[in-house]
XYZ file of C-alpha atoms in Angstrom:
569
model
C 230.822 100.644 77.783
C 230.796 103.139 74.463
C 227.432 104.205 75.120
C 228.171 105.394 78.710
C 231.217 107.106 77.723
C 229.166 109.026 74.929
C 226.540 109.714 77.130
C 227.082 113.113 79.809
C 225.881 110.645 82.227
C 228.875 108.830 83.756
C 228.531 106.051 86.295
C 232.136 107.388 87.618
C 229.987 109.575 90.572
C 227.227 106.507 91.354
C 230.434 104.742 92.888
C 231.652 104.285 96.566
C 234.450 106.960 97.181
C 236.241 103.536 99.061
C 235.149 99.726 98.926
C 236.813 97.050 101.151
C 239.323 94.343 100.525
C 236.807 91.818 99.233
C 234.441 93.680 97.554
C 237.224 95.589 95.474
C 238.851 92.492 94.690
C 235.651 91.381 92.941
C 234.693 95.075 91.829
C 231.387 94.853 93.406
C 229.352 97.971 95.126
C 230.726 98.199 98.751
C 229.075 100.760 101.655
C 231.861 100.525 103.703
C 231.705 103.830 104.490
C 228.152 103.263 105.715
C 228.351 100.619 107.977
C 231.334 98.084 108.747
C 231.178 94.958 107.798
C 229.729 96.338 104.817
C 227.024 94.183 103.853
C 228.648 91.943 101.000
C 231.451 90.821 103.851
C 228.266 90.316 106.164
C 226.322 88.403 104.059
C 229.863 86.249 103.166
C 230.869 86.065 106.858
C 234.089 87.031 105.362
C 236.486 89.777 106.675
C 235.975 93.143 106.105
C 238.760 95.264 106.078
C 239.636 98.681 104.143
C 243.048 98.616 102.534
C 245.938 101.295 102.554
C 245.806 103.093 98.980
C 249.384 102.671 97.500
C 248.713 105.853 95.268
C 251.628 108.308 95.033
C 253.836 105.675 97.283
C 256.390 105.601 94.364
C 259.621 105.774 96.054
C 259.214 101.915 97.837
C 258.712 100.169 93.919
C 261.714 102.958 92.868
C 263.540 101.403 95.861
C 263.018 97.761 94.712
C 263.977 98.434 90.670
C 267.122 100.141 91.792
C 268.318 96.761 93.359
C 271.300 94.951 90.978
C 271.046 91.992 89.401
C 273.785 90.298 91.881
C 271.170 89.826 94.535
C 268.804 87.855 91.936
C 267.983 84.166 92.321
C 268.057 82.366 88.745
C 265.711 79.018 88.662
C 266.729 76.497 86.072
C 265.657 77.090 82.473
C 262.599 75.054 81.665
C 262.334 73.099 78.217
C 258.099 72.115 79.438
C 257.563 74.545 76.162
C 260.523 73.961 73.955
C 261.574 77.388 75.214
C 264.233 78.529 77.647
C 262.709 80.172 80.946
C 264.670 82.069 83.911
C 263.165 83.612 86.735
C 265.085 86.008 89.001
C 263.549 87.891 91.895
C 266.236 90.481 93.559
C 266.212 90.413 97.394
C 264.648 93.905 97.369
C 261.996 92.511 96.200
C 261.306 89.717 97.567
C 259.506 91.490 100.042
C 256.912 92.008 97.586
C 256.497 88.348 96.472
C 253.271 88.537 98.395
C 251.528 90.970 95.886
C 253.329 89.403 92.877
C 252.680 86.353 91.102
C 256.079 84.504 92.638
C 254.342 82.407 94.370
C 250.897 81.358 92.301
C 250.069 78.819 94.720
C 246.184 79.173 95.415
C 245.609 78.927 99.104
C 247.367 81.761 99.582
C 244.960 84.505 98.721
C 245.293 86.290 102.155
C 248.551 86.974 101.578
C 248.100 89.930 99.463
C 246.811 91.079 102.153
C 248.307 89.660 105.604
C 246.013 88.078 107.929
C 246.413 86.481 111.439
C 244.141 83.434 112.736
C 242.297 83.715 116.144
C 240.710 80.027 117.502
C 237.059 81.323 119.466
C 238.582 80.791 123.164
C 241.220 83.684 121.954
C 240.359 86.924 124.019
C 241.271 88.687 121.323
C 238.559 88.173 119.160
C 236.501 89.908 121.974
C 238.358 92.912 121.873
C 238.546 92.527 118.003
C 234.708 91.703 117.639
C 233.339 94.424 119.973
C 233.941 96.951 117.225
C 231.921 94.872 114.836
C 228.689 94.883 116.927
C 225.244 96.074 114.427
C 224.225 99.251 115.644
C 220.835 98.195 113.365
C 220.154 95.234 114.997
C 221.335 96.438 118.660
C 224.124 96.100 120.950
C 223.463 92.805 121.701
C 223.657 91.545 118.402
C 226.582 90.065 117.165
C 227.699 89.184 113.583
C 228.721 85.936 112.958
C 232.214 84.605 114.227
C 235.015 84.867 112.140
C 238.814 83.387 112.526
C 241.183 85.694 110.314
C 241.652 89.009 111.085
C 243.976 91.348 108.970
C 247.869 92.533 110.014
C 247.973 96.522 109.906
C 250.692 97.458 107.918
C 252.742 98.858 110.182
C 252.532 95.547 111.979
C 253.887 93.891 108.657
C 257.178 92.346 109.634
C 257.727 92.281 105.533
C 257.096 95.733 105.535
C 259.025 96.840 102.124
C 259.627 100.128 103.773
C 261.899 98.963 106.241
C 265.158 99.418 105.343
C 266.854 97.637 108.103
C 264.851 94.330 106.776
C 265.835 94.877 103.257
C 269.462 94.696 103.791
C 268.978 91.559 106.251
C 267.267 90.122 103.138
C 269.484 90.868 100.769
C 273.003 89.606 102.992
C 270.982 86.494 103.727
C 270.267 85.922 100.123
C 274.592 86.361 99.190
C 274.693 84.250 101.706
C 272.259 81.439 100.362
C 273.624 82.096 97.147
C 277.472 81.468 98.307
C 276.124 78.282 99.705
C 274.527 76.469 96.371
C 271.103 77.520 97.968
C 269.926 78.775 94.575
C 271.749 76.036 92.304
C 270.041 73.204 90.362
C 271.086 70.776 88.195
C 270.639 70.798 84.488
C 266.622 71.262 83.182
C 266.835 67.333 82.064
C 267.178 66.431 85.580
C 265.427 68.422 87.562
C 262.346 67.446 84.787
C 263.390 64.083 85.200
C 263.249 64.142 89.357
C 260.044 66.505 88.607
C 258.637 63.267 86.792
C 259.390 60.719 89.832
C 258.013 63.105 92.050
C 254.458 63.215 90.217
C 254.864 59.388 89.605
C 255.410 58.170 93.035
C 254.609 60.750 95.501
C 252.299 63.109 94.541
C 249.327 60.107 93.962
C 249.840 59.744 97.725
C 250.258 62.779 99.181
C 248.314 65.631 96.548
C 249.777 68.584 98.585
C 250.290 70.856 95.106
C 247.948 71.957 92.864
C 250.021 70.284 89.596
C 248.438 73.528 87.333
C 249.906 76.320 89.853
C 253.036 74.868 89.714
C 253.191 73.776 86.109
C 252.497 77.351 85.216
C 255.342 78.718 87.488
C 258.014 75.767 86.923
C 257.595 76.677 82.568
C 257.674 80.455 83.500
C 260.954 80.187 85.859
C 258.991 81.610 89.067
C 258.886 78.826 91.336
C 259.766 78.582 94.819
C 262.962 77.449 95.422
C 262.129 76.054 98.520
C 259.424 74.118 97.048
C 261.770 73.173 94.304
C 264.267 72.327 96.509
C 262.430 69.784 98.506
C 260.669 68.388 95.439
C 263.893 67.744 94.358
C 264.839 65.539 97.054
C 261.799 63.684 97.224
C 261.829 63.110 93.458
C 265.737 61.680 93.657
C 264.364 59.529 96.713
C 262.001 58.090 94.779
C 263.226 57.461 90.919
C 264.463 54.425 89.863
C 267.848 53.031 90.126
C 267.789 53.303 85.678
C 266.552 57.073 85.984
C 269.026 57.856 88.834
C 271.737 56.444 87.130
C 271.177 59.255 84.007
C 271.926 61.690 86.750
C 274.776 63.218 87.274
C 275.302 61.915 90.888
C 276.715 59.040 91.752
C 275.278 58.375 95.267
C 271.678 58.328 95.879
C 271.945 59.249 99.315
C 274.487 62.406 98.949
C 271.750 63.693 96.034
C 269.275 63.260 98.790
C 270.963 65.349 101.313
C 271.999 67.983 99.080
C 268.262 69.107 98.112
C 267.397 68.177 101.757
C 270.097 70.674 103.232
C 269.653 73.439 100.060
C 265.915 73.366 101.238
C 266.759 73.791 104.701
C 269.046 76.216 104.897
C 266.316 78.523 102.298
C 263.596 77.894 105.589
C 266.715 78.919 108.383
C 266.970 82.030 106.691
C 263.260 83.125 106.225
C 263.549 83.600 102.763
C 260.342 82.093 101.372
C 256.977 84.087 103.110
C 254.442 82.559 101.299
C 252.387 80.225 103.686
C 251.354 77.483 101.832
C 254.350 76.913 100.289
C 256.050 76.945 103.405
C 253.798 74.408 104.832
C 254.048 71.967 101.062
C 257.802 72.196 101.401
C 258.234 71.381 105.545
C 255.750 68.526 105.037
C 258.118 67.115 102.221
C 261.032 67.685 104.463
C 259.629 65.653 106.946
C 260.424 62.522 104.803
C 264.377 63.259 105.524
C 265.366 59.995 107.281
C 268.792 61.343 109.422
C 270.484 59.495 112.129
C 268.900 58.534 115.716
C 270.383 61.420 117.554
C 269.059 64.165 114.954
C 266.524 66.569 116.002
C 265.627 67.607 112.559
C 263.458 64.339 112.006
C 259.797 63.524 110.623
C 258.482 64.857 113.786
C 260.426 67.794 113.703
C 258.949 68.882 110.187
C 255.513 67.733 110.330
C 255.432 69.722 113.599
C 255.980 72.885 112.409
C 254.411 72.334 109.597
C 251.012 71.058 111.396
C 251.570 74.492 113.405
C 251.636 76.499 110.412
C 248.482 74.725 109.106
C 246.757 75.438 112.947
C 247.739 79.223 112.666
C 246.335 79.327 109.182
C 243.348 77.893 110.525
C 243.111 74.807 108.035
C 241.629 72.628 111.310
C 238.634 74.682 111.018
C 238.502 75.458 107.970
C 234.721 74.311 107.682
C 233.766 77.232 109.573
C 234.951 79.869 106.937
C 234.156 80.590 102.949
C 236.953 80.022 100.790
C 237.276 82.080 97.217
C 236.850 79.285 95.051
C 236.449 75.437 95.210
C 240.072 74.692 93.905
C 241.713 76.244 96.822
C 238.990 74.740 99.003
C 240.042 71.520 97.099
C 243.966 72.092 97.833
C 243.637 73.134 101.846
C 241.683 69.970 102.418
C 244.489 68.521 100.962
C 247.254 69.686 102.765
C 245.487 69.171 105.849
C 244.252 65.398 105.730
C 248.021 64.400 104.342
C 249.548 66.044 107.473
C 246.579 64.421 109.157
C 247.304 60.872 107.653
C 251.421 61.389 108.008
C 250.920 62.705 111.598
C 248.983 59.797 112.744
C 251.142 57.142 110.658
C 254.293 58.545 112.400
C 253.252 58.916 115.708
C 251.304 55.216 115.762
C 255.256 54.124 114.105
C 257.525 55.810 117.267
C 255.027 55.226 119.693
C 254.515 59.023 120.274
C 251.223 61.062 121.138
C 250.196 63.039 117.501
C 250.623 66.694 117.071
C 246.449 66.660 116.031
C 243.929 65.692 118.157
C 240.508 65.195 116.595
C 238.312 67.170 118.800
C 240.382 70.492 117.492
C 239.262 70.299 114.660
C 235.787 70.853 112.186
C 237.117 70.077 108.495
C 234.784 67.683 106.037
C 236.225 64.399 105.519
C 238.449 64.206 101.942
C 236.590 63.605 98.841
C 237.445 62.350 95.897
C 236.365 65.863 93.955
C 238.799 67.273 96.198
C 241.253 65.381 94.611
C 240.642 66.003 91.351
C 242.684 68.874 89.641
C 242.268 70.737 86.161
C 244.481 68.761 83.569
C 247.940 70.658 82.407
C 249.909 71.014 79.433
C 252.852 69.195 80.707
C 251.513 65.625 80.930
C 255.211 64.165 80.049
C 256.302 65.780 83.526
C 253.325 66.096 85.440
C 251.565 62.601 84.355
C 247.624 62.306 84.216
C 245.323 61.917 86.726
C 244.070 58.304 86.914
C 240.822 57.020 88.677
C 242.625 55.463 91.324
C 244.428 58.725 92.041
C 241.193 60.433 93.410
C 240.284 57.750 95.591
C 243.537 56.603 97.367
C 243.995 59.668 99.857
C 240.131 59.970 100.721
C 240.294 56.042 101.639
C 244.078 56.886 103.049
C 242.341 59.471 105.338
C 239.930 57.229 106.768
C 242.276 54.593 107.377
C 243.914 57.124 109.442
C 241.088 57.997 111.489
C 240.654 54.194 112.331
C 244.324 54.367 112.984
C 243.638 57.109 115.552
C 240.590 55.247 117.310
C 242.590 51.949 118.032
C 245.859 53.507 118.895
C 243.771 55.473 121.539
C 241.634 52.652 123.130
C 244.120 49.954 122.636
C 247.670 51.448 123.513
C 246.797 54.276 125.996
C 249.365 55.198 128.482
C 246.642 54.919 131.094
C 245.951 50.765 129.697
C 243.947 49.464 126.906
C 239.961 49.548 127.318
C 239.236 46.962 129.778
C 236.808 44.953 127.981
C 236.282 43.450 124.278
C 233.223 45.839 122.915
C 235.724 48.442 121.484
C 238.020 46.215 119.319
C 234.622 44.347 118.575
C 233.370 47.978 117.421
C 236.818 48.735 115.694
C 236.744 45.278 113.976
C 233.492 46.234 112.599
C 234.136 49.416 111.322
C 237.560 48.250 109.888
C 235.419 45.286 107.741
C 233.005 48.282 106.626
C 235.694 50.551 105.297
C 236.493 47.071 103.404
C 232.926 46.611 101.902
C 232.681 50.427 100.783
C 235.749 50.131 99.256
C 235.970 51.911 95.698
C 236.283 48.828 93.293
C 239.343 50.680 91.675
C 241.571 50.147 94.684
C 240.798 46.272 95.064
C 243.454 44.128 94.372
C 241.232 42.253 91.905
C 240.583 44.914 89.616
C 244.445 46.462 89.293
C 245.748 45.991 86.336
C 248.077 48.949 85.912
C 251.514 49.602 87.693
C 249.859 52.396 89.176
C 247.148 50.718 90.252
C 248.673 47.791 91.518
C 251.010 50.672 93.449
C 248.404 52.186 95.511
C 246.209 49.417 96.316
C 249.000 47.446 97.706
C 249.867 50.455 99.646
C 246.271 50.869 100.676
C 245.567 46.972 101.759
C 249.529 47.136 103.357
C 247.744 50.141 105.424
C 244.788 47.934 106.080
C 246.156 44.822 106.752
C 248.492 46.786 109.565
C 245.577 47.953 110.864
C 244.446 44.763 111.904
C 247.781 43.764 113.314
C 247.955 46.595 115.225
C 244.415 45.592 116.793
C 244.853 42.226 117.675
C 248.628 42.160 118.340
C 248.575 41.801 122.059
C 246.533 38.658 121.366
C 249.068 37.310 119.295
C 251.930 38.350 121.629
C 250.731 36.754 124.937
C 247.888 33.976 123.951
C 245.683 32.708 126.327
C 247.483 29.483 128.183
C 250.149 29.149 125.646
C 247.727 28.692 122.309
C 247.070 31.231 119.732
C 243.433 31.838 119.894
C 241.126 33.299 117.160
C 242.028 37.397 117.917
C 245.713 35.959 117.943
C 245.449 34.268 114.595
C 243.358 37.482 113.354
C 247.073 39.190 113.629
C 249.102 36.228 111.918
C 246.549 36.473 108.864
C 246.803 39.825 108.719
C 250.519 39.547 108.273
C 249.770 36.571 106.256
C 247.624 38.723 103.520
C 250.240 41.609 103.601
C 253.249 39.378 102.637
C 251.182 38.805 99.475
C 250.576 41.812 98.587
C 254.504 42.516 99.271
C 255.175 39.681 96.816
C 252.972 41.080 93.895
C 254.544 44.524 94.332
C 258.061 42.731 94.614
C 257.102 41.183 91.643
C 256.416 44.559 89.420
C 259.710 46.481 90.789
C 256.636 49.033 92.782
C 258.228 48.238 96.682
C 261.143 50.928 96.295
C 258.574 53.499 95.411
C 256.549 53.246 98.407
C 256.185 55.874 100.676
C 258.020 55.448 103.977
C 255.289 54.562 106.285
C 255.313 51.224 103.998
C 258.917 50.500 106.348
C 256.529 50.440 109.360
C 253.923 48.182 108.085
C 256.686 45.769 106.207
C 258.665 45.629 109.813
C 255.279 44.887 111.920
C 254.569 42.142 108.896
C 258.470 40.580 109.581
C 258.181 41.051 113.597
C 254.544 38.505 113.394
C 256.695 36.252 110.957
C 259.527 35.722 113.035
C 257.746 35.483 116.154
C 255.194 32.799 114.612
C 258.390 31.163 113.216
C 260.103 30.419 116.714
C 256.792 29.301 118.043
C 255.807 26.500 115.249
C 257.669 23.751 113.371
C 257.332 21.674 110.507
C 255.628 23.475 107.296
C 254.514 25.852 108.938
C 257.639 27.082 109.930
C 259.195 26.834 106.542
C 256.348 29.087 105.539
C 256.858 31.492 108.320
C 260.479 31.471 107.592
C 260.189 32.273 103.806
C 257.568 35.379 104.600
C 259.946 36.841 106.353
C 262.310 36.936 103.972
C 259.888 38.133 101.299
C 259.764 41.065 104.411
C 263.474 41.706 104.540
C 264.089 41.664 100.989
C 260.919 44.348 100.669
C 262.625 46.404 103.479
C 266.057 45.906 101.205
C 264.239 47.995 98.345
C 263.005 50.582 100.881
C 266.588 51.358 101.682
C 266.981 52.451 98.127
C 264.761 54.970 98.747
C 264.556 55.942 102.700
C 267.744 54.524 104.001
C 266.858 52.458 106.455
C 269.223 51.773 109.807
C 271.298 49.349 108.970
C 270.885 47.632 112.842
C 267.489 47.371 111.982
C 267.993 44.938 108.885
C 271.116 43.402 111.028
C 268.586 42.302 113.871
C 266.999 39.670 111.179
C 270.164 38.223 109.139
């Protein structure tokens, strides 16, 4: 670099008077002004669009530094670095956030630069694409397809010029604020609920990448919509000991006040970051309300599937991604709304919100899974082999889920003959054989092992149940036959499983679609029960109650309907 600047030959004139989004973000020669795509953005099959210079625009970042600090948001002081940390971020510039780092959530590297996602059957894209014919190669040729196409800025509806928007922002944020939207409790807890969260949850569902947000929690910048539902799924999930160095004194009021501080932060808009949007709205979806609410798990994961679909993480096989970790992190976000959309809508008996021939995205691997270590192992924990295996193996037990809802409860009747639960059968017994030795119930020897391969065979075993359950229900002239009895040992092998979690305090962690599989184990029980006598129905009789008292410590957690538990005492 010295010897250029002594030389009177500077590179300064050898360089493109303009480059494009992507090649100026990697400071790499761009001919934009030659041809468009240029050919970097060709070669990538990546978007190729020229950006607005912000040179001389100094009155919009004048605008946002002459905001007060009584529109600021103040996150909880952090003690991850024996250090006090506060983050505030005025309502005038919130606006911003996207070209900040408020939000350093990888996945969300288009938002610097707003794009919009376009499926192939949009017309659109033909209107869009015609422009980006090769003269070279002839107006027949057509570069390759691409998905996301970028917002013009005048199109930006968090356009930081807009004054209008700005003061909508900041009323809604003295409004948040009057409401306890931005209030936490004291650093011990929320590190303590942080802890649960990364315990329990996160091993099940990896929607965050633990380094993004262990950088942001220590520097005060987090989301405080993601914080906010965190929150509430780490108080669902900690232990009656850790809850009760809280300062609440009801598990299920805690619950609803990060449930409805999260909430009303997603009513008003405030959060514009994507991916966070879609993290915190898939942890929302675990709020268990009444019957009659509309806000349920289906409610959520909706929204937050369409978010995902307008993002274009169903297809997200068909485009390059910046690096592998945020490749790593969109696979998955998608296959635990995959695996939570299909649990939920087998559960209620409802068609899912994803249908498998939308979408082209490679099955989860375990190198997905696995994330960069970070300095705050006494919040965050450390990944364990087991960790990087459950949700791959989760995913593909929700595929299978998927094939025999489809052929075996269709609204238009089950398949008519026996070859597809024979093929379902099969494929469920070779999922067993490939199984990764660390999840078999043989080789757990650690709570958290033990944890998630009982959830895993609970998953399995329901699986099964699910398959053969209308032989069980109405058996051939009276007698349970061999598909019937296929059910009852199912049910059979997931009552002991129940009992060895039971047995290490692990049942009132589970995650909720453990309620469905531990009611489907009770319903076989008690049916089996009224149909035999003797020992068999003292043995029927006591599984069930291993059932209901398993269900008892899911109410801890996911408050079960009372009328529910009421129908078996």
């Amino acid at each position: 670099m010295s010897s250029q600047e002594s030389s009177g030959h500077r590179q300064v004139r050898t360089r493109a008077k303009q480059a494009c989004l992507h090649c100026n973000k990697r400071r790499i020669r761009c001919n934009v002004l030659q041809m468009r795509p240029c050919q970097n953005c060709l070669a990538l099959n990546v978007p190729c669009e020229i950006g607005v210079s912000k040179r001389g625009k100094y009155p919009r970042k004048k605008s946002a530094r002459q905001q007060t600090d009584g529109n600021s948001v103040q996150l909880p002081a952090s003690s991850a670095k024996g250090g006090n940390h506060s983050f505030t971020v005025s309502a005038g510039d919130k606006s911003d956030a996207k070209e900040s780092h408020v939000h350093p959530i990888p996945g969300d590297a288009a938002s610097a630069h707003p794009t919009v996602f376009f499926g192939e059957s949009s017309p659109l894209t033909v209107v869009i694409d015609e422009g980006r014919r090769s003269p070279e190669k002839g107006t027949n040729e057509m570069h390759m397809t691409r998905f996301h196409y970028a917002i013009p800025e005048k199109l930006d509806a968090f356009n930081t010029r807009d004054e209008a928007f700005r003061a909508h922002k900041i009323k809604q944020e003295g409004q948040l604020r009057a409401d306890g939207a931005f209030s936490y409790p004291p650093p011990e807890t929320c590190e303590t609920l942080l802890r649960a969260y990364f315990d329990w949850f996160h091993p099940c569902f990896p929607i965050l990448d633990c380094a993004a947000v262990y950088e942001s929690y220590v520097q005060g910048s987090m989301s405080p919509l993601l914080l906010q539902a965190i929150l509430f799924i780490g108080v669902s999930l900690c232990t009656d000991e850790v809850f009760a160095r809280t300062e609440f004194s009801v598990r299920y009021w805690a619950k609803f006040l990060f449930y409805s501080r999260a909430k009303a932060i997603y009513d008003a808009e405030w959060e514009s970051n994507k991916t966070v949007k879609i993290q915190a709205l898939f942890l929302l979806s675990f709020w268990r309300g009444g019957p009659s609410e509309e806000r349920d798990i289906r409610f959520w994961l909706g929204i937050a599937i369409d978010l995902a679909q307008k993002r274009g993480m169903h297809l997200m096989s068909k485009f390059p991604f910046a690096s592998r970790r945020e490749a790593g992190l969109w696979k998955r976000i998608w296959w635990s709304l995959y695996t939570r959309d299909q649990q939920s809508a087998a559960a209620l008996g409802l068609p899912p919100h994803i249908r498998d021939e939308d979408c082209d995205v490679d099955m989860l691997e375990p190198e997905d899974i696995r994330e960069e270590a970070v300095g705050g192992q006494s919040h965050f924990g450390v990944q364990c082999i087991e960790d990087l295996s459950y949700p791959a193996e989760m995913a593909k037990l929700a595929k299978l889920l998927r094939s025999i809802v489809s052929t075996q409860y269709s609204p238009l009747g089950p398949s008519s003959n026996g070859a597809s639960r024979a093929a379902l059968h099969q494929q469920l017994r070779d999922w067993e054989a490939n199984m990764p030795l660390e999840l078999k119930l043989e080789n757990a020897t650690t709570p958290r092992a033990k944890f998630l391969a009982g959830l895993l065979h609970m998953t399995y075993q329901n699986l099964y149940i699910l398959l053969y359950r209308p032989s069980f229900l109405h058996p051939p002239d009276g007698d349970l036959d061999s598909q019937g009895q296929i059910a009852l040992n199912a049910a059979t092998k997931s009552t002991r499983v129940l009992e060895d979690m039971l047995s290490h305090n692990l049942v009132q962690h589970g995650s909720s679609h453990l309620i469905i599989h531990v009611f489907l184990t009770l319903c076989i029980h008690t049916i089996h029960f009224r149909r035999t006598s003797g020992t068999g129905r003292k043995l029927a009789e006591h599984r069930a109650r291993l059932c209901l008292l398993s269900l008892q410590e899911l109410q801890k957690s996911w408050d079960l309907e009372n009328w529910v538990l009421n129908l078996f005492f």
